[in-house]
Short mmCIF file of C-alpha atoms in Angstrom, two decimals:
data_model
loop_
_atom_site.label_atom_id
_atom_site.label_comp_id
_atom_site.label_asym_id
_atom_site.label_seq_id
_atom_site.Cartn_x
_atom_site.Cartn_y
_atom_site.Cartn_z
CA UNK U 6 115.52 115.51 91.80
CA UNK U 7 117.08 117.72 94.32
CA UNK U 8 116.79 117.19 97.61
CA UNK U 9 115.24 121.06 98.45
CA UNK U 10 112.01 119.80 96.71
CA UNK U 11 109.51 117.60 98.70
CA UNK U 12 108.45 114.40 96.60
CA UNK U 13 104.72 114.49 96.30
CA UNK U 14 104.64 111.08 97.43
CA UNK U 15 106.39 107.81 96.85
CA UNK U 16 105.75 105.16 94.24
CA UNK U 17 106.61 101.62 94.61
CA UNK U 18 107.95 99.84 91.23
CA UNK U 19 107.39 96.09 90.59
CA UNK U 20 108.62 94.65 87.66
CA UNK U 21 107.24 92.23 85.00
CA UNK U 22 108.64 89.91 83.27
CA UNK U 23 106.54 86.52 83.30
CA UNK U 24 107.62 86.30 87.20
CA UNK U 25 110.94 84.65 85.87
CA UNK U 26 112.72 87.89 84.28
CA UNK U 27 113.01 91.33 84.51
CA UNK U 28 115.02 93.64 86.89
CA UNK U 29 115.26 97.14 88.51
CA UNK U 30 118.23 98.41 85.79
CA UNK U 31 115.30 97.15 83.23
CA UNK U 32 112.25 99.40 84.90
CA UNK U 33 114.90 102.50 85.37
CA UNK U 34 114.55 104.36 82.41
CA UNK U 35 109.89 104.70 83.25
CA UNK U 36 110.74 105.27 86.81
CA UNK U 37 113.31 108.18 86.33
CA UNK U 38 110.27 109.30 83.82
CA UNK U 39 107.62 108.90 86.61
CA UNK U 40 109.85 110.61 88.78
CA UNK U 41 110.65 113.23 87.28
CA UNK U 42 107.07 114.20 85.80
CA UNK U 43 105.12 113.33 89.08
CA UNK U 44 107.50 115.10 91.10
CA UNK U 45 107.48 111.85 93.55
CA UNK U 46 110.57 109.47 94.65
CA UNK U 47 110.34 106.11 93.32
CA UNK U 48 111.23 102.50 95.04
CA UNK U 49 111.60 99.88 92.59
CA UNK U 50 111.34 95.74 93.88
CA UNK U 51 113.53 93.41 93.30
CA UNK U 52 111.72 90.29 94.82
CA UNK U 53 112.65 86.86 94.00
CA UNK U 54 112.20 85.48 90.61
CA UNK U 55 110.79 81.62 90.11
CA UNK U 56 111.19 79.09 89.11
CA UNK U 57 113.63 78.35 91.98
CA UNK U 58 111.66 81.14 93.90
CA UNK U 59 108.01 79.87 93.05
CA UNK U 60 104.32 81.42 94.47
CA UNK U 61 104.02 83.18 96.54
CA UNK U 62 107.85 84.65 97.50
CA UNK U 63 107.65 87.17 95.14
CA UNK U 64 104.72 88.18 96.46
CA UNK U 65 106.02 88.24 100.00
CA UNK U 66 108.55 90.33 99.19
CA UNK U 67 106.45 92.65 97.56
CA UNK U 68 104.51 92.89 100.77
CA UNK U 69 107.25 93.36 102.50
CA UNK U 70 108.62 96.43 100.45
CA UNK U 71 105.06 97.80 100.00
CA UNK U 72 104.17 97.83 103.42
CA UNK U 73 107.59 98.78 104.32
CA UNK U 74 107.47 102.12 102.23
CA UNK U 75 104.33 103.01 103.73
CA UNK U 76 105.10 103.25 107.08
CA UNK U 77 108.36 104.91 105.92
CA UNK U 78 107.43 107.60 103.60
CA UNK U 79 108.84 110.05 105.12
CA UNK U 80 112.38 108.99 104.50
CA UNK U 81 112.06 109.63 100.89
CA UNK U 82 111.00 113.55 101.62
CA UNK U 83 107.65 112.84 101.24
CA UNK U 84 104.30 113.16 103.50
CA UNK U 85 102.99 110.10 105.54
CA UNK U 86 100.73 108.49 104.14
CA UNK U 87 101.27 109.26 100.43
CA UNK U 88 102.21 105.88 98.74
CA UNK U 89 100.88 104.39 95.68
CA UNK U 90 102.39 101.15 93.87
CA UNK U 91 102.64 100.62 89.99
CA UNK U 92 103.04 96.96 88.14
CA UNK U 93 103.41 96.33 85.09
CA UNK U 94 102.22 92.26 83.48
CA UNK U 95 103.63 89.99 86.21
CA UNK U 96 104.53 92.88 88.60
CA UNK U 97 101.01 94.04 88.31
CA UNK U 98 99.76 90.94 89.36
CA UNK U 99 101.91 90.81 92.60
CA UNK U 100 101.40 94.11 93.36
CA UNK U 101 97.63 93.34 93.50
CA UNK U 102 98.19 90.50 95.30
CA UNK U 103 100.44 91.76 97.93
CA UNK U 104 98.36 94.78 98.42
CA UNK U 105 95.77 92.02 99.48
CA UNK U 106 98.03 90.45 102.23
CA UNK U 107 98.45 93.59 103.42
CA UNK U 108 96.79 93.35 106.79
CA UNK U 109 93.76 96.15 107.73
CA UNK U 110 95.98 97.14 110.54
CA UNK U 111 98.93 98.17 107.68
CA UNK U 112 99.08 101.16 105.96
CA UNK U 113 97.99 100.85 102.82
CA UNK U 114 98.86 102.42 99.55
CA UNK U 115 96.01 105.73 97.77
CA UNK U 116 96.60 104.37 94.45
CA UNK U 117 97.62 102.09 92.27
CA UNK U 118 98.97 101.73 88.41
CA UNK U 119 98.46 98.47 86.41
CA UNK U 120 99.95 98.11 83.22
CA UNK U 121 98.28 95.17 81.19
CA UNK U 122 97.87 93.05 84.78
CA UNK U 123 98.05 89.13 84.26
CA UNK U 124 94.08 88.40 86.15
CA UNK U 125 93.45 84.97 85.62
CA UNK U 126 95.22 81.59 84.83
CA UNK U 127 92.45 80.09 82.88
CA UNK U 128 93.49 81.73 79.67
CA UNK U 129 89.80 81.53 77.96
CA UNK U 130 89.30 85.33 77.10
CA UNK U 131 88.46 86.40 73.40
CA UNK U 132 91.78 88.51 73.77
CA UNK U 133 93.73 85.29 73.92
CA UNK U 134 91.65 84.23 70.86
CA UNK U 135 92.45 87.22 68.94
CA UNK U 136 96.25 88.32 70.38
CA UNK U 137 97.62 85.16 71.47
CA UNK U 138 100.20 84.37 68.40
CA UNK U 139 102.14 87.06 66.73
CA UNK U 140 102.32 89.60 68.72
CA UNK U 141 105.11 89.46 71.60
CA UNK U 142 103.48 87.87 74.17
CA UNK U 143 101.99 84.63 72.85
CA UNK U 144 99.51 82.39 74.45
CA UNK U 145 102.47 79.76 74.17
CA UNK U 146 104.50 82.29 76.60
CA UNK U 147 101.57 82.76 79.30
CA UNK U 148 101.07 79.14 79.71
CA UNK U 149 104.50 78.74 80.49
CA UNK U 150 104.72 81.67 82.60
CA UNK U 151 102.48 80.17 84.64
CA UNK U 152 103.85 76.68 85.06
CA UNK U 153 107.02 78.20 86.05
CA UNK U 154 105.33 80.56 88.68
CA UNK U 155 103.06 78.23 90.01
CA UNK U 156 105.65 75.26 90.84
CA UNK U 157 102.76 72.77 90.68
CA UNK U 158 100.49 74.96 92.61
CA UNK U 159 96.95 75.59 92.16
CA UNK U 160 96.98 78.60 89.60
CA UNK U 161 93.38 79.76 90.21
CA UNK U 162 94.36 80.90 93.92
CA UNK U 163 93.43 84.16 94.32
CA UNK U 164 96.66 85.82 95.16
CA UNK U 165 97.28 84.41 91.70
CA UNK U 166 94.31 84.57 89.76
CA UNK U 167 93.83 87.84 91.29
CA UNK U 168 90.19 88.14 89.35
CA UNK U 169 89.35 85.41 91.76
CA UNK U 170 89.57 87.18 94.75
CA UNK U 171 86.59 88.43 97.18
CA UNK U 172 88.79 90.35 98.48
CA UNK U 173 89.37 93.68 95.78
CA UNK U 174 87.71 96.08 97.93
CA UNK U 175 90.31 95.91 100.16
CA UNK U 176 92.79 97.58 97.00
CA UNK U 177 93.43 101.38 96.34
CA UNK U 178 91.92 103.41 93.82
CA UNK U 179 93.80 103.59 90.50
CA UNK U 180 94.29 102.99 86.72
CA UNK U 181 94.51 100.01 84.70
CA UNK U 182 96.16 100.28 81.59
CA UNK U 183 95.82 97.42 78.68
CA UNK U 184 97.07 97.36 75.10
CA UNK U 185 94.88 96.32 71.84
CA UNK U 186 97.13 93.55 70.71
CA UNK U 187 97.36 91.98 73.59
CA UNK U 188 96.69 88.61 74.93
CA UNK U 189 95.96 90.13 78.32
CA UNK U 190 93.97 92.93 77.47
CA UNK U 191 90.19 91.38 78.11
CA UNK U 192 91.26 90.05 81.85
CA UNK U 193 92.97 93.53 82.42
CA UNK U 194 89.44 95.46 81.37
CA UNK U 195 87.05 92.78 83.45
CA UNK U 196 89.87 93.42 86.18
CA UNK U 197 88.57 97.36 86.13
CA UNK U 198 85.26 96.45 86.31
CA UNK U 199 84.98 93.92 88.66
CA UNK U 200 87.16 96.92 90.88
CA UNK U 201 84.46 99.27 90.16
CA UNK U 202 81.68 96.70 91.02
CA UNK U 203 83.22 96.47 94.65
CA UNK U 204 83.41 100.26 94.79
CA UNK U 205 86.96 100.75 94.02
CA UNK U 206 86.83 103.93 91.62
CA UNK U 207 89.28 102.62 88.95
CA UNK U 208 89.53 104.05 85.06
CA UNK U 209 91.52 101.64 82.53
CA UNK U 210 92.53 102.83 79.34
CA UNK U 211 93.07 100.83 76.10
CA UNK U 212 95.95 102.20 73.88
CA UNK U 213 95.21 101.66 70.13
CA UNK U 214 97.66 99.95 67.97
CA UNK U 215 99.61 98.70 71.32
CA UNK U 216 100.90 95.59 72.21
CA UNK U 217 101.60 93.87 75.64
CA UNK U 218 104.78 95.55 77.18
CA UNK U 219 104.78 99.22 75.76
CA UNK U 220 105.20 101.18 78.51
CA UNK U 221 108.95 99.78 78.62
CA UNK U 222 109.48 101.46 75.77
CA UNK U 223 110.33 104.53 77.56
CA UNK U 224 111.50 107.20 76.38
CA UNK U 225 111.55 106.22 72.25
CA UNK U 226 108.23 105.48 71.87
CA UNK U 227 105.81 108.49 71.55
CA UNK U 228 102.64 106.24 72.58
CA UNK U 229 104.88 105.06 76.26
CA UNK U 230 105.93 108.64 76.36
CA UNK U 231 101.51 109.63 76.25
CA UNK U 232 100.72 106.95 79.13
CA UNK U 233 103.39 107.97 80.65
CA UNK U 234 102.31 111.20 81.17
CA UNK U 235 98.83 110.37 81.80
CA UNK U 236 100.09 108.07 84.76
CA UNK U 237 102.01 111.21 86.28
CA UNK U 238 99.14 113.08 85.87
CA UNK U 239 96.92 110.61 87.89
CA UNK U 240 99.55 110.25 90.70
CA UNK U 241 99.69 113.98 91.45
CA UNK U 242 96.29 114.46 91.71
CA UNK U 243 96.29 111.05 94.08
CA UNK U 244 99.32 112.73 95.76
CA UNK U 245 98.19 115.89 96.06
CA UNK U 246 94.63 114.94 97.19
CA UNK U 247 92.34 115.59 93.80
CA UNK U 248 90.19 113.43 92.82
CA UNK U 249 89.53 112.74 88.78
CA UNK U 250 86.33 110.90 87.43
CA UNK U 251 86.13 107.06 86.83
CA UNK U 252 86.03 106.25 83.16
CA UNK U 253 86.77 103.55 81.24
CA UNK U 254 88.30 105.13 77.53
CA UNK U 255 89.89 104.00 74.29
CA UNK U 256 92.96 106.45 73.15
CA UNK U 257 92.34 107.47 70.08
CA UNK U 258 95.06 106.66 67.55
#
C-alpha cells in the first residue's frame, strides 16, 4: 500500500491455531488480502502460545495489542478511532475475550470479524455430533485444545467459554463467520445470536460445503477468496461509517 493513501482504518489480526500453534508468517497471506481489498493497515498478534503460556496470557497480550492500536491509530495513517479486530478459531476466541477486559475507560474497537470462534468448552452441540470426526478439526483435537489452554483451569470461565459471559454487550458490532462441516459451527451461530439478543447488531454467515479453517486458504481457494471479500466489504463500510443490515444467511453453493 503506498504510503500517499490513508488506510481506512486499522485491523488487528489474531491467529488460531488451538491456542498452541499458529503464527503471523501463517495469517500473512489473508491479511495482505484484507489489506489490500479494505484499503486498511493491518496488525497481526503474536501473543504467547500454551501450554507453557496457559489462560489467560494470550489473552493479555491480546489486550494489550488491541487496546494499544486503538489509542494509536493514527500511526498506521489512519483516523482515530477506526479499529476493528478479526480472529479466526482460537484467535477468535481471545479476541472476544480481550475485547471484554478492555476497560470502559479504553478505546474500544467498531467492529469485529470471527471466523468459526471456539464459544464454549462443554463440547455438547449437534455440530460436534455431526462434524466432530473426519473432517480436520475433530472432536478428539478440541478436547485437547482445551486441556492444553486451560492448564488445569476451569474451562467454563467466561473469558474462555466466551458464550458464558454477561458481559457481550460490552463487544463491537461485527460478523461471525462458521463453516458447514465444522465441529464449531453451532457454538459460532448461538454466539451471533446471543450478540444480537444483547443488542450487538452482528450477521454470521454459514459457507456451504466448508470446513473449520478455510479462510487460511487464501488466495487458492475460490470459497476463502468470496469471504474474503465479503469481510473487506463489511470493514469499509464499518470504516467508512455505513451501516449494513443484521442478517443471519447461508451462502449458497
Amino acid at each position: 500500500r503506498s504510503k500517499a493513501v490513508r488506510s481506512r482504518g486499522v485491523v488487528v489480526n489474531v491467529h488460531g491455531g488451538g491456542w498452541v500453534a499458529g503464527s503471523i508468517d501463517g495469517d500473512d497471506p489473508r491479511c495482505r488480502i484484507i489489506a489490500e481489498l479494505a484499503r486498511c493497515a493491518v496488525v497481526s498478534v503474536g501473543y504467547r502460545l500454551a501450554p507453557e503460556h496457559p489462560f489467560p496470557l494470550g489473552v493479555e497480550d491480546c489486550t494489550e495489542v488491541i487496546g494499544w492500536v486503538c489509542r494509536n491509530a493514527e500511526g498506521f495513517d489512519a483516523p482515530p478511532g477506526k479499529v476493528a479486530v478479526l480472529g479466526a478459531s482460537a484467535g477468535a476466541n481471545m479476541a472476544a475475550a480481550a475485547m471484554l477486559r478492555l476497560t470502559r475507560r479504553d478505546r474500544r474497537p467498531i467492529f469485529q470479524i470471527l471466523f468459526y470462534p471456539i464459544c464454549d468448552a462443554s463440547m455438547a452441540w449437534p455440530s460436534y455430533a455431526e462434524n466432530g470426526d473426519g473432517y480436520f478439526l475433530t472432536r478428539r483435537d478440541m478436547a485437547w485444545y482445551w486441556d492444553q489452554y486451560m492448564g488445569g483451569a476451569d474451562p467454563t470461565l467466561p473469558l474462555a467459554s466466551i458464550l458464558r459471559s454477561g458481559d457481550l454487550a460490552s463487544l463491537p458490532r461485527g460478523l461471525v463467520v462458521t463453516a458447514q462441516y465444522d465441529p464449531l459451527c453451532d457454538e459460532g451461530e448461538a454466539l451471533t445470536e446471543t450478540l444480537n439478543a444483547a443488542g450487538v447488531a452482528t450477521e454470521c454467515i454459514r459457507y456451504p460445503g466448508a470446513i473449520h479453517g478455510f479462510v487460511s486458504l487464501a488466495p487458492q481457494s475460490s470459497l476463502t477468496a468470496m469471504a474474503l471479500d465479503k469481510v473487506a466489504e463489511l470493514l469499509a463500510e464499518a470504516f467508512d461509517g455505513r451501516a449494513s443490515g443484521n442478517q443471519e444467511a447461508a451462502v449458497e453453493g
